Short mmCIF file of C-alpha atoms in Angstrom, two decimals:
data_model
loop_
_atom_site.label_atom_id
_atom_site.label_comp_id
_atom_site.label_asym_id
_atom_site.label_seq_id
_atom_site.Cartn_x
_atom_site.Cartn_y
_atom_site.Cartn_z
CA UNK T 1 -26.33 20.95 4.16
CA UNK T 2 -22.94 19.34 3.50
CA UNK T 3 -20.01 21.16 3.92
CA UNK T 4 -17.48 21.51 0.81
CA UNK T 5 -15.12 19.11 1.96
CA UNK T 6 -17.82 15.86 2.62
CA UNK T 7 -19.52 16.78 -0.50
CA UNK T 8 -16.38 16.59 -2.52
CA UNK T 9 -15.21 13.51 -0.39
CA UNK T 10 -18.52 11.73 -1.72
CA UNK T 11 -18.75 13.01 -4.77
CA UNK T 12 -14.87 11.98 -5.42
CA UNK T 13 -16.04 8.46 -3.68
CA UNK T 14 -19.11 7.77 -5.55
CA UNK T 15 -17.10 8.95 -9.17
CA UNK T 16 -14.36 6.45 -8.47
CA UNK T 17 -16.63 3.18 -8.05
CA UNK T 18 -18.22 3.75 -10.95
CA UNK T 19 -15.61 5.48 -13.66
CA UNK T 20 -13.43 2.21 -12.28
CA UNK T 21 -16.53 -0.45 -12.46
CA UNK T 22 -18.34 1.20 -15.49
CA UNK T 23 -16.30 3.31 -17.32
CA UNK T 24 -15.49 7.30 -17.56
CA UNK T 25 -17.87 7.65 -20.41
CA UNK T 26 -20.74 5.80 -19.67
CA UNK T 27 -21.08 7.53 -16.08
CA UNK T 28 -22.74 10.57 -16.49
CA UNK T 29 -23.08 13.45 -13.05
CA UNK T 30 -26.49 12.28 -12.78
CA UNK T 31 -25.13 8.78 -11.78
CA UNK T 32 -22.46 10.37 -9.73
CA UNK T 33 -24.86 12.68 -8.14
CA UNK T 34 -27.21 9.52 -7.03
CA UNK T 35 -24.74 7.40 -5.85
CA UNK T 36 -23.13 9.78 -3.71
CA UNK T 37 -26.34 11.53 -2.58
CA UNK T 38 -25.18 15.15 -3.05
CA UNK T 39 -27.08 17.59 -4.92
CA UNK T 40 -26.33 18.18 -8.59
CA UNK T 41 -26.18 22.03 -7.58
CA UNK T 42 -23.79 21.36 -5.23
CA UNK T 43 -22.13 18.55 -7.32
CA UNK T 44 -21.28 21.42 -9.59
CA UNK T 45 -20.45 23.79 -7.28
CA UNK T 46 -17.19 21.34 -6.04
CA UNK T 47 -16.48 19.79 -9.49
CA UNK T 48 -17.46 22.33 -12.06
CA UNK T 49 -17.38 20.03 -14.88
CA UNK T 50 -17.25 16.11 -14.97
CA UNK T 51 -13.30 16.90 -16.65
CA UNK T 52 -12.28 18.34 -13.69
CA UNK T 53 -14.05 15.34 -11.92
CA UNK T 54 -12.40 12.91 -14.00
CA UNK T 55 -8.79 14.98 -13.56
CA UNK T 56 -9.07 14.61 -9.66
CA UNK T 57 -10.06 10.57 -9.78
CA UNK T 58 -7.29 10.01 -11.85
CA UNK T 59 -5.10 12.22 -9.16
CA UNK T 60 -6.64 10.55 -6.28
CA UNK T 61 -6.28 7.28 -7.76
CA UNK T 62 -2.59 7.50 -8.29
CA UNK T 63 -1.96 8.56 -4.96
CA UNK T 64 -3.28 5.45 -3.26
CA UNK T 65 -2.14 3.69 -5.75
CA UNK T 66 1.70 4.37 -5.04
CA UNK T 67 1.13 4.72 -1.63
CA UNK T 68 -0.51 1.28 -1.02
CA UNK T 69 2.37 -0.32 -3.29
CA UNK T 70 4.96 1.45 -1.11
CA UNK T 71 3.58 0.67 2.41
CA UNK T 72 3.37 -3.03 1.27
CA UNK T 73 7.36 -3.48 -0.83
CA UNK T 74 9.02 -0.81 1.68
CA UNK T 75 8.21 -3.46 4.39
CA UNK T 76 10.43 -5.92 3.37
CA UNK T 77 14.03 -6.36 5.03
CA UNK T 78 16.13 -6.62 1.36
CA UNK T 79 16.20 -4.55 -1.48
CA UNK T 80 15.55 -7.88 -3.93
CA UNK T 81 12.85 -8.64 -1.54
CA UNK T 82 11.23 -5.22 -2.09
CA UNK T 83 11.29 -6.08 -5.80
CA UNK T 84 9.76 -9.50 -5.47
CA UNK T 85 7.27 -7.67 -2.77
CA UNK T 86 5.98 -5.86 -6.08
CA UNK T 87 4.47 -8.60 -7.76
CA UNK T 88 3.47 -9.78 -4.69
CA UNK T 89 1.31 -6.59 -3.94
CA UNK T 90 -0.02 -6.58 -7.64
CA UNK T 91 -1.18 -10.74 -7.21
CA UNK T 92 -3.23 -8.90 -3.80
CA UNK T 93 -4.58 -6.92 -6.11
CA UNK T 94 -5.13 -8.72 -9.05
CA UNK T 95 -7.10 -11.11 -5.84
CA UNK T 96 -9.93 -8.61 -5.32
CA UNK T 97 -13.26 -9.15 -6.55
CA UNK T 98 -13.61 -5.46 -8.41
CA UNK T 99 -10.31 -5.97 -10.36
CA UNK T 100 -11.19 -4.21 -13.29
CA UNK T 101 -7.59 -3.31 -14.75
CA UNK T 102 -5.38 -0.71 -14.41
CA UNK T 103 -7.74 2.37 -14.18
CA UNK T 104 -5.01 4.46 -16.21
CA UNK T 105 -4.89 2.19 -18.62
CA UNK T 106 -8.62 1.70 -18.95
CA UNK T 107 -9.05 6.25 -18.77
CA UNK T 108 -6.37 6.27 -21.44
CA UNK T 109 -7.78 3.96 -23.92
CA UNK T 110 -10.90 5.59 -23.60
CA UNK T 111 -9.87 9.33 -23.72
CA UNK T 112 -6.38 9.65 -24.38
CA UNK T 113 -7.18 10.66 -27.74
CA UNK T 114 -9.18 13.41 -26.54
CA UNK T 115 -8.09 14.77 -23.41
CA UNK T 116 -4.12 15.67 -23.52
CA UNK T 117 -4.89 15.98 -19.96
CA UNK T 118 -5.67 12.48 -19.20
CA UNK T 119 -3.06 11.47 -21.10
CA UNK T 120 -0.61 13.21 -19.60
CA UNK T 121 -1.76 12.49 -15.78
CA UNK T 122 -1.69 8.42 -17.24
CA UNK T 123 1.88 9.07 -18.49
CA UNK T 124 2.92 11.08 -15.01
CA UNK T 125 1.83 7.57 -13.20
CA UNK T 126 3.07 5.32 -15.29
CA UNK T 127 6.64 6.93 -15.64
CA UNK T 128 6.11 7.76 -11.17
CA UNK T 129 5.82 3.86 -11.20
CA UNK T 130 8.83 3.15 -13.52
CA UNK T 131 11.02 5.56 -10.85
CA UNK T 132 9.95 3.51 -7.88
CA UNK T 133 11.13 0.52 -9.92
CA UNK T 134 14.02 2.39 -10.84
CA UNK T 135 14.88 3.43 -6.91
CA UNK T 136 14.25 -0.43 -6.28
CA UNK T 137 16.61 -1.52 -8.84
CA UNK T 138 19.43 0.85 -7.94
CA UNK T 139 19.51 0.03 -4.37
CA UNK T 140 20.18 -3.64 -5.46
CA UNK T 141 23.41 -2.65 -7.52
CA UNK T 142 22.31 -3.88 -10.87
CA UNK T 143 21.50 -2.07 -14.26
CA UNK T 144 19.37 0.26 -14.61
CA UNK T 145 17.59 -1.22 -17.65
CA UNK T 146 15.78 -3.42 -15.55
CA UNK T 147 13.87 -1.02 -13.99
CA UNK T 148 12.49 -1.10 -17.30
CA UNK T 149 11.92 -4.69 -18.22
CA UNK T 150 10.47 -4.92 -14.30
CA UNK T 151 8.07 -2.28 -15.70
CA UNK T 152 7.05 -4.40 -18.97
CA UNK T 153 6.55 -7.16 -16.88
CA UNK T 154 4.44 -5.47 -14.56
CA UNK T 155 1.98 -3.63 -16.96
CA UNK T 156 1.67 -6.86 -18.91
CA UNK T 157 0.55 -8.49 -16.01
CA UNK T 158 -1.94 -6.10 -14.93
CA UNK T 159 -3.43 -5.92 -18.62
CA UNK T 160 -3.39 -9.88 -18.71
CA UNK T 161 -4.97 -10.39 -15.70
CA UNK T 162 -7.50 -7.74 -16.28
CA UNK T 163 -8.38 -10.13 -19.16
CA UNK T 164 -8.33 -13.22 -18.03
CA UNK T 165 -9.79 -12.59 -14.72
CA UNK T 166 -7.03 -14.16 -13.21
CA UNK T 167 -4.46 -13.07 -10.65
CA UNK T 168 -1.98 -16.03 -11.69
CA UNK T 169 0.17 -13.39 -14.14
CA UNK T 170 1.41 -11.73 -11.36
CA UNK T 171 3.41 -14.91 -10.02
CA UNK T 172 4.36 -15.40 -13.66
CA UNK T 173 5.66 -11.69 -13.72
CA UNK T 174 7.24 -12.33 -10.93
CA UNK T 175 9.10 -15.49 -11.37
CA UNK T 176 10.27 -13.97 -14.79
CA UNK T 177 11.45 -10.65 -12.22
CA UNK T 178 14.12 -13.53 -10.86
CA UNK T 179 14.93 -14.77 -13.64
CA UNK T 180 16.19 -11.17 -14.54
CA UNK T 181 17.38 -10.47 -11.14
CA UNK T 182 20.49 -13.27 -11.98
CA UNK T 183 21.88 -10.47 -14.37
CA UNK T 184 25.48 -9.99 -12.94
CA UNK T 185 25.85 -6.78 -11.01
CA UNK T 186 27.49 -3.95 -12.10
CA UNK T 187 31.04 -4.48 -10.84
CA UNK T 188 30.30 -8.12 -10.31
CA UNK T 189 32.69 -10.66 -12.62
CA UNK T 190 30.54 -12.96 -15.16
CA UNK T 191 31.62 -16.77 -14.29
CA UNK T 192 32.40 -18.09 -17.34
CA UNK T 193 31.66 -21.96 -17.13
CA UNK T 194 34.84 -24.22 -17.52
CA UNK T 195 35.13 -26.23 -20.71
CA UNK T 196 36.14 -29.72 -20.13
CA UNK T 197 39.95 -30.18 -21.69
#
């Protein structure tokens, strides 16, 4: 018999393939239960209900989410190379041949309007991504706003690429990321060009 920790490791396993590949609501614990080849008895026993199975995807999800970003942007030697390194990461992800979206995203727009709970673990990972940005940004000496508009451009690249089964929007995200990284710094003077006498 497995122990509590393997069963909930393959339970946990099994629920993230398919919630991410299929869907939260068209994966019922009879799925889970095959595809992880643990017991519905004891499927229950570490994940009382299929909420608190969806709860701790979403938790484990956004853990090696931010963790995988972090090993891959905190690598590089400048702080505007650890922003570019961002849209780097997301085209390496936007590459793989599950890509289904952002898996927030997809569990919000199918149960946000349901479950405060999912909503509020999609809005804790979306606003934990916006602070990395935001550290990213503020080591580089510029405004703080475009921690922000780095965020925009990121979520519309993940929703666009989700679409068009394409990982090309993260190079567009990220050329438009230098185009916003010319914004002056704070402290820095703006060169006004000279006008010809």
């Amino acid at each position: 018999m497995l122990d509590q920790e393997t069963a909930r490791e393959r339970v946990l396993e099994a629920a993230e393939e398919l919630f991410y590949s299929r869907g939260i609501q068209a994966v019922g614990m009879d799925a889970v239960r095959n595809a992880s080849g643990v017991s519905l008895k004891r499927l229950y026993q570490v994940f009382p209900s299929k909420e608190a199975l969806v709860r701790e995807f979403l938790h484990h999800r956004d853990l090696r989410w931010r963790r995988a970003l972090a090993v891959h942007v905190d690598a590089q030697p400048t702080p505007e190379e650890r922003i570019v390194a961002v849209f780097d990461w997301l085209h390496t992800w936007f590459s793989e041949p599950d890509y289904r979206g952002c898996a927030f995203i997809n569990s919000f727009g199918e149960l946000g309007a349901v479950s405060a709970e999912v909503a509020e673990q999609v809005r804790q990972h979306k606003q934990a991504f916006q602070d990395y940005l935001a550290g990213l940004v503020a080591a580089t000496g510029r405004p703080a706003e475009l921690a922000e508009q780095l965020a925009l451009l990121a979520e519309g690249a993940i929703t666009t690429a989700a679409i068009s089964g394409s990982p090309e929007p993260a190079l567009r995200a990220r050329d438009a990321a230098r185009l916003l990284m010319r914004t002056p710094r704070e402290g820095d003077e703006e060169v006004t060009p000279a006008h010809p006498q």
